[in-house]
mmCIF file of C-alpha atoms and ligand atoms in Angstrom:
data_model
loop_
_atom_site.group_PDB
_atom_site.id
_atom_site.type_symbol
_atom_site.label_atom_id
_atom_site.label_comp_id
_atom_site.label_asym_id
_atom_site.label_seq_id
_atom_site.Cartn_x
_atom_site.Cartn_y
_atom_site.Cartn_z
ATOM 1 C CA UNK A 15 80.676 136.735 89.719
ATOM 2 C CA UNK A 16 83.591 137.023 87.475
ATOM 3 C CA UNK A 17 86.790 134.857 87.845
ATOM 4 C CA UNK A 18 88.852 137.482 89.051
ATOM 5 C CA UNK A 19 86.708 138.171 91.668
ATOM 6 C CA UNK A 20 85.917 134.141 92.417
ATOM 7 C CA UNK A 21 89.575 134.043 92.963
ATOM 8 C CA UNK A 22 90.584 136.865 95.341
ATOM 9 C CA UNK A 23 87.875 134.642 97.792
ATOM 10 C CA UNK A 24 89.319 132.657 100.695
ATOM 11 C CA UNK A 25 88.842 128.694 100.195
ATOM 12 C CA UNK A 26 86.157 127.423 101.961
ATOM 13 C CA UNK A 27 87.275 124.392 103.946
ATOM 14 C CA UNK A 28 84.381 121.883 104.141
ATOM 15 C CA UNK A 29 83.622 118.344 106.060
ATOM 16 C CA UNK A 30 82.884 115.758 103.638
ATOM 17 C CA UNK A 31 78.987 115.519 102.555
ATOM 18 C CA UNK A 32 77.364 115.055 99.414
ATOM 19 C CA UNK A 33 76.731 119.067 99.697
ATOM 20 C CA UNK A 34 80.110 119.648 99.712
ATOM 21 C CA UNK A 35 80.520 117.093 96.922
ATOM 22 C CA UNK A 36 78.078 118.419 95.204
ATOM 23 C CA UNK A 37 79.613 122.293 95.261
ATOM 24 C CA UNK A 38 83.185 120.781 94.805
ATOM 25 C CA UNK A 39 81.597 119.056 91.216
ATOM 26 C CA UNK A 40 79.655 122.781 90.540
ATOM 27 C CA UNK A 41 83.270 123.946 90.802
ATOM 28 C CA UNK A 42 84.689 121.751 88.750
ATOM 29 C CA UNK A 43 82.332 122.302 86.263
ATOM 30 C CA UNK A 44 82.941 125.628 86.758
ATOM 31 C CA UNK A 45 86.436 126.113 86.128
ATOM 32 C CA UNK A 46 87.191 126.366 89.840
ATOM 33 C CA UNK A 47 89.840 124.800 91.832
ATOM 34 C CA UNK A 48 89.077 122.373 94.495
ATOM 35 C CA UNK A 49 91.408 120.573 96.956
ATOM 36 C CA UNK A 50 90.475 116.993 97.928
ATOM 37 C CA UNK A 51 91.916 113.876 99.543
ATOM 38 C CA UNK A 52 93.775 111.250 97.820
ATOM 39 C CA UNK A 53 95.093 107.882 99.557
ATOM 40 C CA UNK A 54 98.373 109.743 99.223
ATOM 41 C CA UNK A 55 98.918 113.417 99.786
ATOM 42 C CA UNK A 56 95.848 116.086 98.954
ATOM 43 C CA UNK A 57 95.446 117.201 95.091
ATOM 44 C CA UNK A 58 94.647 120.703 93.761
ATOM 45 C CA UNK A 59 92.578 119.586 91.597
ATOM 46 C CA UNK A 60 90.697 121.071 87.805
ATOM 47 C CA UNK A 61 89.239 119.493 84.881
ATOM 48 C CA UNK A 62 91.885 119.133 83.012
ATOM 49 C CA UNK A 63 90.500 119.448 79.642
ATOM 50 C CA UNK A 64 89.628 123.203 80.690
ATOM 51 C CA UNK A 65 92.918 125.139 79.699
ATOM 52 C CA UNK A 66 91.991 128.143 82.192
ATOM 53 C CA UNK A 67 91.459 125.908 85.239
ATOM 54 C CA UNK A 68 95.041 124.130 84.480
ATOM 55 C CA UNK A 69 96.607 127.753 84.199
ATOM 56 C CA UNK A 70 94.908 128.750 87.312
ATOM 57 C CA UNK A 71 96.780 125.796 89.296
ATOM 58 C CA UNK A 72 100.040 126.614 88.010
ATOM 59 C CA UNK A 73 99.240 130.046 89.291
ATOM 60 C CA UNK A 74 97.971 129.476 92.389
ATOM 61 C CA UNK A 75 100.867 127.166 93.253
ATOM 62 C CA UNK A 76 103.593 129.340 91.643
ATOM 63 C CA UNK A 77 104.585 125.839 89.719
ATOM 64 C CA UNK A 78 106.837 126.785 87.180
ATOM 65 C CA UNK A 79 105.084 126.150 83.413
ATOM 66 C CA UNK A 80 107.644 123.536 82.259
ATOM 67 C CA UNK A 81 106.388 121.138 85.327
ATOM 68 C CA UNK A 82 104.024 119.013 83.720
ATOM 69 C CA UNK A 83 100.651 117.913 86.343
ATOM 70 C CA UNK A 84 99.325 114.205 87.148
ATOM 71 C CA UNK A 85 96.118 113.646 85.546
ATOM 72 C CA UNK A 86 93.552 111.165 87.688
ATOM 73 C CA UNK A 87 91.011 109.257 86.266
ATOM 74 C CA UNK A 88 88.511 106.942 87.182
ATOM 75 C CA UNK A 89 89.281 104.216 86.060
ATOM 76 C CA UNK A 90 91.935 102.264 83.334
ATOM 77 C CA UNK A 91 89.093 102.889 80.933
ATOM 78 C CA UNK A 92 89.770 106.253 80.706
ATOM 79 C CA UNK A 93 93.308 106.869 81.024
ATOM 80 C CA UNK A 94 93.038 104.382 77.547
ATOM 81 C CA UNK A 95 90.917 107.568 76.034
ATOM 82 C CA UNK A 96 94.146 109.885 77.009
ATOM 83 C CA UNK A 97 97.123 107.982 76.237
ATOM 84 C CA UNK A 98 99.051 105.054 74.701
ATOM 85 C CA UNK A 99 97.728 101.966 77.060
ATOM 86 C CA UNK A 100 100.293 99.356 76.069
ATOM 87 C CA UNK A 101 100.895 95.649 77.522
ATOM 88 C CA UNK A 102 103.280 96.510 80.085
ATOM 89 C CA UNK A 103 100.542 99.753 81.645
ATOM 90 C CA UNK A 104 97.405 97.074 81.309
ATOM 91 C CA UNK A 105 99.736 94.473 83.425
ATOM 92 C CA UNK A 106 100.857 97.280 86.062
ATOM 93 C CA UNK A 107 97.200 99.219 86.481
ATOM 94 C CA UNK A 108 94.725 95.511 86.658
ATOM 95 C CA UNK A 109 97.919 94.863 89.752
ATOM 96 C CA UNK A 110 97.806 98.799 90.994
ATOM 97 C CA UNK A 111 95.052 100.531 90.218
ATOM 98 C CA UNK A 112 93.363 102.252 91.697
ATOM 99 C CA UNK A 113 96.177 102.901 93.837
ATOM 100 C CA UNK A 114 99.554 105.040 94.104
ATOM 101 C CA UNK A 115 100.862 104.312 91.328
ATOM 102 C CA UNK A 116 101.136 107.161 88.457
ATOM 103 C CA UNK A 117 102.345 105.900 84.835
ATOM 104 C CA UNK A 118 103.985 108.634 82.272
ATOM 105 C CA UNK A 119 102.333 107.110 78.901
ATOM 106 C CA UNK A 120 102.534 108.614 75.128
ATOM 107 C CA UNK A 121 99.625 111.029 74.743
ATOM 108 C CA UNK A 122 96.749 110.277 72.116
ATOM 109 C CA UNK A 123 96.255 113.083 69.175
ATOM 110 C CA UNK A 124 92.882 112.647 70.021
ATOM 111 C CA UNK A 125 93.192 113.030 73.885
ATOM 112 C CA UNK A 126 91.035 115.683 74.703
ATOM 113 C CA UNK A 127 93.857 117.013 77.811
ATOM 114 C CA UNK A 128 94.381 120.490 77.608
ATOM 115 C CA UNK A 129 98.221 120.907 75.742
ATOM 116 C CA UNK A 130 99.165 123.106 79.371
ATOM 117 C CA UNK A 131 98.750 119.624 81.712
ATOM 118 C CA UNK A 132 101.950 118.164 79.834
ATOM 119 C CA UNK A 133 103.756 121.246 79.628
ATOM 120 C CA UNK A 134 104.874 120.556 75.976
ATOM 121 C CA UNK A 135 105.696 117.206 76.407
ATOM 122 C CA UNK A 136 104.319 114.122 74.306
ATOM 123 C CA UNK A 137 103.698 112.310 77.601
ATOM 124 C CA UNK A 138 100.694 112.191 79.780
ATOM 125 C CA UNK A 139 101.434 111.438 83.881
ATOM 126 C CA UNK A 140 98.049 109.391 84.704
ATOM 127 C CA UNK A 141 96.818 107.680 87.632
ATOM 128 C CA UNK A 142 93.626 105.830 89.283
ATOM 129 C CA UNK A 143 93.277 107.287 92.888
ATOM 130 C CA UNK A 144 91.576 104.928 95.502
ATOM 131 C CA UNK A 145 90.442 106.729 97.650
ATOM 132 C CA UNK A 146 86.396 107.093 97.800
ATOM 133 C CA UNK A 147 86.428 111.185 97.795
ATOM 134 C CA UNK A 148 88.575 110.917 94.877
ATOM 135 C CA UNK A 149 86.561 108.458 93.307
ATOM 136 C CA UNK A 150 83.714 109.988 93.807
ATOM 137 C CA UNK A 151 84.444 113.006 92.462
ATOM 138 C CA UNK A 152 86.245 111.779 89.145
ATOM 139 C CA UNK A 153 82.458 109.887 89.246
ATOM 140 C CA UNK A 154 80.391 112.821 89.095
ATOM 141 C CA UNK A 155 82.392 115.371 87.366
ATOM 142 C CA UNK A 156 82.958 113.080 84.174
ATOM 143 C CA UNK A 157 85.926 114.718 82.711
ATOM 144 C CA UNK A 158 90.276 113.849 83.690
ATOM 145 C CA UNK A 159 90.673 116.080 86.756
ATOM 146 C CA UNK A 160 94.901 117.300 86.664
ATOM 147 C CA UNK A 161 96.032 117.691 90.810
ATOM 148 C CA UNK A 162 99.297 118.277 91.506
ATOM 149 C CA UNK A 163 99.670 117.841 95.338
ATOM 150 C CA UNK A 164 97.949 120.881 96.587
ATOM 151 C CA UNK A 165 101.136 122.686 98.078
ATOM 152 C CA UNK A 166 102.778 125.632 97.223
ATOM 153 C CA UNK A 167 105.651 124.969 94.697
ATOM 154 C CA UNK A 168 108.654 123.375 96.081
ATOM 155 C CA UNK A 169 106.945 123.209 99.858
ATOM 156 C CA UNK A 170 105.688 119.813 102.032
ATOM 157 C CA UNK A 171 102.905 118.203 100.914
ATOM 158 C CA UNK A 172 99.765 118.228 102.224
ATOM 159 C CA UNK A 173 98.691 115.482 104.001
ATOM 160 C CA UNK A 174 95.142 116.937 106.009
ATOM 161 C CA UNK A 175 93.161 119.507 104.720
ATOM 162 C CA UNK A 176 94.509 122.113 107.126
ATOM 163 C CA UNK A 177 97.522 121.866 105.969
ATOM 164 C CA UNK A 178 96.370 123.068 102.430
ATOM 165 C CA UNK A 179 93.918 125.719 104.191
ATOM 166 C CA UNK A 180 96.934 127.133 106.115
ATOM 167 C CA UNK A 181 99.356 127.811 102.969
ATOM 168 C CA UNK A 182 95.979 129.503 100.546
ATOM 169 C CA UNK A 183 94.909 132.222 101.256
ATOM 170 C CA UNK A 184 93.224 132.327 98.054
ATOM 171 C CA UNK A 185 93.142 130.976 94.524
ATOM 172 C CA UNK A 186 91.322 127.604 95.751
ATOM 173 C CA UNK A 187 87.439 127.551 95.747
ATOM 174 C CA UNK A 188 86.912 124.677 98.315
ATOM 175 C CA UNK A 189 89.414 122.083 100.300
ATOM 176 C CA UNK A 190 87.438 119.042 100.901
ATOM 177 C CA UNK A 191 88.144 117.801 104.349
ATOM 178 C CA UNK A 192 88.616 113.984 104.371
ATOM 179 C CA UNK A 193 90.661 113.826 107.303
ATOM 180 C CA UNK A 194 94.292 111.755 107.206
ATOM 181 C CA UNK A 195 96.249 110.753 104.281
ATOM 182 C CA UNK A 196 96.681 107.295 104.757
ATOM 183 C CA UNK A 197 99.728 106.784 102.782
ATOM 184 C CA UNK A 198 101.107 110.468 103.675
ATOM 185 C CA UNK A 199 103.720 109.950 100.476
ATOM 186 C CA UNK A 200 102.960 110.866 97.252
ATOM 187 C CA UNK A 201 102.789 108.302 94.208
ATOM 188 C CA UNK A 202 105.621 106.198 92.296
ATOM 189 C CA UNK A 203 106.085 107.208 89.091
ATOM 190 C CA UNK A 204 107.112 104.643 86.236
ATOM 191 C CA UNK A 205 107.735 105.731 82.365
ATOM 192 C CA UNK A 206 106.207 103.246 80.258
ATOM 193 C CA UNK A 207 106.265 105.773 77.247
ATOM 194 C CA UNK A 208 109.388 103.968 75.500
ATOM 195 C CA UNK A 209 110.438 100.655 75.116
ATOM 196 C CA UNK A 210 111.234 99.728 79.014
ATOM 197 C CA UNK A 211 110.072 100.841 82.456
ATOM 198 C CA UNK A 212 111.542 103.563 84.577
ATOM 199 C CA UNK A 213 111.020 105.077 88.066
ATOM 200 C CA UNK A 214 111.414 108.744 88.031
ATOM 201 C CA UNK A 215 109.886 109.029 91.345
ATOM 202 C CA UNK A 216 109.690 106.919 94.456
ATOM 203 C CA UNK A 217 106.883 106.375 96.198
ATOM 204 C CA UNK A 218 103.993 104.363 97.924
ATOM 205 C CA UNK A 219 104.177 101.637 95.530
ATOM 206 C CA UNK A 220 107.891 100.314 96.353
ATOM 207 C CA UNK A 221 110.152 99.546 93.266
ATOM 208 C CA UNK A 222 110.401 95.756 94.679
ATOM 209 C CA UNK A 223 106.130 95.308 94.228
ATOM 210 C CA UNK A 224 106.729 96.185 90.653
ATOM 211 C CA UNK A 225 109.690 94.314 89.964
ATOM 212 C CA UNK A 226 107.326 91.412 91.446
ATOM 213 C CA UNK A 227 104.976 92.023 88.309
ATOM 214 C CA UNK A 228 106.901 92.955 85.495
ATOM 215 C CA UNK A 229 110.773 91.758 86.453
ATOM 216 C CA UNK A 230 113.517 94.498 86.587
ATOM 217 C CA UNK A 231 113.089 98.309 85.660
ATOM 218 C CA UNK A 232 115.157 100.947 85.391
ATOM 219 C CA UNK A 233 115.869 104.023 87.958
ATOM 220 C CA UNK A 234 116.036 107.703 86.715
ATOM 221 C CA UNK A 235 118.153 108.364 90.053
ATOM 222 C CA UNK A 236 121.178 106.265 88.342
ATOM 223 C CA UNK A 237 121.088 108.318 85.541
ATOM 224 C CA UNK A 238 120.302 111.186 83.524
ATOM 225 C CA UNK A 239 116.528 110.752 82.887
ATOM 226 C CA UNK A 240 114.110 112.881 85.077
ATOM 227 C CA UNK A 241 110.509 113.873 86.140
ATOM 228 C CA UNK A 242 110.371 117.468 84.630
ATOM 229 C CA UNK A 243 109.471 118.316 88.225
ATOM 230 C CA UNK A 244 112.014 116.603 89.967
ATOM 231 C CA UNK A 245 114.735 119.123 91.000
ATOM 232 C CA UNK A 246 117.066 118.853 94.189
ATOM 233 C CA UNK A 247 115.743 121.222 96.365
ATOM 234 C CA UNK A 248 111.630 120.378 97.056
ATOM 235 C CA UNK A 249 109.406 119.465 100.009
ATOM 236 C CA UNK A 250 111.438 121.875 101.790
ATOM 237 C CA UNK A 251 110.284 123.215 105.342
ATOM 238 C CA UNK A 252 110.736 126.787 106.292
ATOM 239 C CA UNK A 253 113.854 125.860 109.041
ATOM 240 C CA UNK A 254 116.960 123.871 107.789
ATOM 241 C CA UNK A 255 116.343 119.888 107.362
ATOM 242 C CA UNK A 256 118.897 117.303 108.086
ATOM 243 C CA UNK A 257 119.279 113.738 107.293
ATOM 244 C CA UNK A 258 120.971 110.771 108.517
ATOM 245 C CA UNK A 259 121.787 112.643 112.307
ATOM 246 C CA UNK A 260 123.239 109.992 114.427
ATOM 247 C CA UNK A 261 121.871 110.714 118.147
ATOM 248 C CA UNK A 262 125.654 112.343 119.263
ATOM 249 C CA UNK A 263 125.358 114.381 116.496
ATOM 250 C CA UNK A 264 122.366 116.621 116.849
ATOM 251 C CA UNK A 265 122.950 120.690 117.242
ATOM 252 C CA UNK A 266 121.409 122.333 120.046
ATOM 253 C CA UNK A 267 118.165 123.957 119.154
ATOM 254 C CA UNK A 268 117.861 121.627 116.756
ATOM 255 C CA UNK A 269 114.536 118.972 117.122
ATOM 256 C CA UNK A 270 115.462 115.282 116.472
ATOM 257 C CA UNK A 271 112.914 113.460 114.310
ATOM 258 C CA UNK A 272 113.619 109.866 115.051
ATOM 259 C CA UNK A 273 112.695 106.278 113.867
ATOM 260 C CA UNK A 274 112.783 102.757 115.561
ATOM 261 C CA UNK A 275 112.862 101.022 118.830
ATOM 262 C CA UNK A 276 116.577 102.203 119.253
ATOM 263 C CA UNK A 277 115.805 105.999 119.059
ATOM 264 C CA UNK A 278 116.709 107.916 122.362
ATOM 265 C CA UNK A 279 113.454 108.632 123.870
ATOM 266 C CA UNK A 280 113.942 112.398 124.079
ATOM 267 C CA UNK A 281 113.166 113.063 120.875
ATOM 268 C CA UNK A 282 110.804 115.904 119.669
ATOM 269 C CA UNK A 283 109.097 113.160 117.349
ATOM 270 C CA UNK A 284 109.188 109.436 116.719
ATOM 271 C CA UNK A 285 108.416 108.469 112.902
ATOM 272 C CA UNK A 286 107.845 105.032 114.037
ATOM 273 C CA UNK A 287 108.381 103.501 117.449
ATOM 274 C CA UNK A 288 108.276 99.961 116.314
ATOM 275 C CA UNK A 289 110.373 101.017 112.754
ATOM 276 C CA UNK A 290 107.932 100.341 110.493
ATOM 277 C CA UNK A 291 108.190 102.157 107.027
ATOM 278 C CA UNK A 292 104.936 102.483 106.256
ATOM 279 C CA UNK A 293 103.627 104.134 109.121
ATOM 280 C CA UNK A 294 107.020 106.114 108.979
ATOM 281 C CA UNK A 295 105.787 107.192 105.512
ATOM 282 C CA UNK A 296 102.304 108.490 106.489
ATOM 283 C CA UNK A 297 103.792 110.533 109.529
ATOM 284 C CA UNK A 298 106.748 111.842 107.810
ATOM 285 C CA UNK A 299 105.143 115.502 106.092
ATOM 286 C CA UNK A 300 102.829 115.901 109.248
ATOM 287 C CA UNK A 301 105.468 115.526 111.793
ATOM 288 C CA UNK A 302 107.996 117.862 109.638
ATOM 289 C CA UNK A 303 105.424 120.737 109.346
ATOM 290 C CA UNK A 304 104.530 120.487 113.247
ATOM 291 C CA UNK A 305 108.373 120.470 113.765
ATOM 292 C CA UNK A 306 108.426 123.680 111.267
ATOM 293 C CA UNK A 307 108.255 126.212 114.134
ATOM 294 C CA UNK A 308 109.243 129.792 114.719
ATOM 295 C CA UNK A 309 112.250 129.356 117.418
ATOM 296 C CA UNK A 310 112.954 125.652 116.319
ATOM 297 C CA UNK A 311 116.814 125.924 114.660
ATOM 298 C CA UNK A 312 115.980 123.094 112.218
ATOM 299 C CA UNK A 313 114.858 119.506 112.006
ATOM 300 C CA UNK A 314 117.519 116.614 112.218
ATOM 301 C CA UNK A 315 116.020 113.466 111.045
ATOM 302 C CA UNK A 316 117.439 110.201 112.706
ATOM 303 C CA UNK A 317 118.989 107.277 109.880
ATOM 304 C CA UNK A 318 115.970 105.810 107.778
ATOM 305 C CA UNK A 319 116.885 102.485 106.113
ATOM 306 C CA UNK A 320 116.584 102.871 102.166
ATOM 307 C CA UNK A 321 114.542 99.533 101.803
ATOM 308 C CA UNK A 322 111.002 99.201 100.672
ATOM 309 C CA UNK A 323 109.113 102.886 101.400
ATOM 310 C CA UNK A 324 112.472 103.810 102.897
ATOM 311 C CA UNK A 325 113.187 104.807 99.256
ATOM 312 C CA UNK A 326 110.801 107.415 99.172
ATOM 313 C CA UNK A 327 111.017 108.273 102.287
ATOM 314 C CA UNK A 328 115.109 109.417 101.604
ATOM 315 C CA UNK A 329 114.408 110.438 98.713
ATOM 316 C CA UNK A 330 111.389 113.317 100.169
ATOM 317 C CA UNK A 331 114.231 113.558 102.929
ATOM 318 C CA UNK A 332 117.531 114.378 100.627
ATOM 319 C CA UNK A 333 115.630 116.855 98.558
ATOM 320 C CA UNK A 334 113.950 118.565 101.885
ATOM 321 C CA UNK A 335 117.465 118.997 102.873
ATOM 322 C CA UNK A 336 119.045 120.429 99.550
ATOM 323 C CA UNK A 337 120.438 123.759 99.233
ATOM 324 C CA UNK A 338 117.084 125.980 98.313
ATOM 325 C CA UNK A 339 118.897 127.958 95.903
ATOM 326 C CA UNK A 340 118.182 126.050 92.610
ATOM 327 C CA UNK A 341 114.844 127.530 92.465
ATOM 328 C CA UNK A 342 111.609 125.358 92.993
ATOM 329 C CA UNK A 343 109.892 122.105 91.984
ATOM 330 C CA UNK A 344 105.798 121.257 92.296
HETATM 331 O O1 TXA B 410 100.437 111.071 94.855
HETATM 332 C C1 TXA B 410 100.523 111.876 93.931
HETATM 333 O O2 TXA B 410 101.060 111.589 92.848
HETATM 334 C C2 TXA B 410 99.935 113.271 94.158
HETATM 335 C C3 TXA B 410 98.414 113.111 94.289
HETATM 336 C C4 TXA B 410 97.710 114.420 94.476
HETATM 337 O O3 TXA B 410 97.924 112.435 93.176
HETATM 338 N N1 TXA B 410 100.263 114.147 93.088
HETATM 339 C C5 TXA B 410 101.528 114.636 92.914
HETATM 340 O O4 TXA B 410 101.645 115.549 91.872
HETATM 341 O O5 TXA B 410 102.476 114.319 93.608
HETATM 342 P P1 TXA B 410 102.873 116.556 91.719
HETATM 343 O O6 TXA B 410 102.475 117.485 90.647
HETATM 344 O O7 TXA B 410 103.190 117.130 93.014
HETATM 345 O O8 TXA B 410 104.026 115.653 91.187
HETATM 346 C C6 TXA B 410 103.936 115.142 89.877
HETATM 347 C C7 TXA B 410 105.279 114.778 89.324
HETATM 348 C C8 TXA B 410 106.153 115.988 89.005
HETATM 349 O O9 TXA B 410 107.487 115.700 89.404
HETATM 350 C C9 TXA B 410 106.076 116.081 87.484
HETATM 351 O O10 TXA B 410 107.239 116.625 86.915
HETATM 352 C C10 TXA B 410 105.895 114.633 87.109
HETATM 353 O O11 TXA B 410 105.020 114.130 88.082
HETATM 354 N N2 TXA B 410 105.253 114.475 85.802
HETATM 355 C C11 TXA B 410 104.030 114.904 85.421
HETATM 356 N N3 TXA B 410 103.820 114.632 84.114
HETATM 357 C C12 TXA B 410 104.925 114.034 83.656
HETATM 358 C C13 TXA B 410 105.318 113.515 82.386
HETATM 359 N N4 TXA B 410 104.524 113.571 81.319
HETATM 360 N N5 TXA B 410 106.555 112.964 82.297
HETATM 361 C C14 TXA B 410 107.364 112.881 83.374
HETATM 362 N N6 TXA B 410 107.042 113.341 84.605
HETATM 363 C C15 TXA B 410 105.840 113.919 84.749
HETATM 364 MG MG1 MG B 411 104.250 117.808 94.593
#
């Protein structure tokens, strides 16, 4: 079968077995694309030393070129074989990894990446997933696998393996079905390429556990420095999306996503009863694609404090609300 053809077929959506592991390493091998469960959001995943697998996920997600991808690996063993592992990444991956944490790192000469997963940068984005499906793959494969979260470009995350069935029709070889996200928010990402730390993207590791291990870091949000990928209008549902709707302020039609124990109790959806961030974290992409309906005016999403996860979560929430006009993100 040519790779044309291998592309034009529907993804098969499979139950986790060591058969389906098993065809989802074939693909890998293969060139194919393969969507799998990570503790945080589902990855469209490739080897990402095969330069015709990495262009076939910037296709198939209509990522823009200049949006460099997150390369996983196994372990901190062999993100050292890809990039610059210096003090401050051997500190932050024996205290996160495996884990959500992603670290932007100088690229080795020798690293054996294809030059399209850092879109022209001298950087390398790499983290350690946890989760055993990830794991196991990264295992059996043997090579740096590059998964973006398996979404179209500049759409919510996918946090079951429905949600990535329902938005390919094609393009993907085989979505491994592993059930739940349990984090539901994607990775922090912290620049260690220069001579301090940065955040350039909240996430499930909050900035306060790092600060913990390595003292205080810097925030690409205060100024100028960005994720390549990080532009103002992203995980954006199909309706409207707004934030911080006080209960007197909704719009008819619109359905009121709400959070803690003093949320009025018609509400279409409660993040978290009980106001816990974490929890508020893993329902937050589910509960705004099942509010993404036909009929629905748009989703207004009750006050989320910005402590803790509550960073990410705002953050996922101010850019799902931006104008949609400055074209897309990953
Ligand atoms: O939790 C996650 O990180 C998920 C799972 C699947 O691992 N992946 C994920 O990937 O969120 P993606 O592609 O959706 O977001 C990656 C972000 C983008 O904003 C991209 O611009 C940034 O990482 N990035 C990648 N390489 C970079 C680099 N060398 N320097 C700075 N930012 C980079
Ligand atoms: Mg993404």
């Amino acid at each position: 079968m040519t790779a044309s053809t291998k592309q034009r077929k529907e993804p098969r959506l499979l139950d986790v077995s060591y058969e389906t592991l098993d065809a989802a390493v074939q693909e890998l091998k293969d060139g194919g694309l393969v969507a799998f469960p990570t503790e945080t959001v589902y990855g469209l995943g490739a080897d990402a030393t095969n330069s015709d697998a990495v262009a076939k996920i910037f296709e198939t997600k209509s990522r823009p070129t200049f949006n460099p991808l997150i390369v996983h690996v196994k372990d901190a063993g062999g993100a050292a074989l890809l990039a610059e592992f210096n003090p401050l990444a051997q500190k932050l991956s024996q205290k996160f990894w495996p884990g959500p944490l992603t670290m932007v790192l100088k690229r080795l000469d020798a690293s054996p990446l294809s030059l399209l997963v850092s879109a022209g940068l001298d950087t390398i984005a790499i983290r350690v997933p946890s989760h055993p499906i990830a794991q196991a793959l990264l295992e059996n494969v043997g090579v740096p696998l590059a998964a973006p979260s398996a979404n179209k470009s500049g759409t919510v995350s996918s946090t079951a393996g429905m949600h990535v069935a329902s938005q390919f029709r094609d393009g993907i070889d085989i979505i491994i079905d592993g059930g739940s996200c349990e984090m539901g928010i994607e990775s922090t990402i912290i620049d260690l390429s220069g001579d301090s730390a940065t955040i350039l993207r909240h996430g499930a590791i909050t900035v306060e556990e790092i600060e913990a291990e390595i003292g205080p870091i810097k925030d690409s949000n205060d100024g100028d420095i960005k994720a390549p990928g990080m532009m103002k209008s992203h995980y954006a549902p199909s309706i409207p999306l707004r934030m911080n709707v006080m209960p007197e302020d909704r719009l008819k039609g619109e359905a009121y996503l709400t959070f803690g124990p003093d949320a009025p109790k018609k509400a279409a959806l409660t993040l978290s009863k009980t106001g816990d961030l974490r929890e508020a974290a893993a329902n937050l992409f589910t509960m705004i694609r099942a509010l993404d309906q036909p009929g629905i005016r748009g989703i207004a999403v009750m006050p989320i404090p910005g402590t803790g996860i509550g960073r990410a979560i705002n953050d996922r929430l101010m850019r799902a609300s931006a104008p949609r006009d400055e074209g897309e993100s990953q």
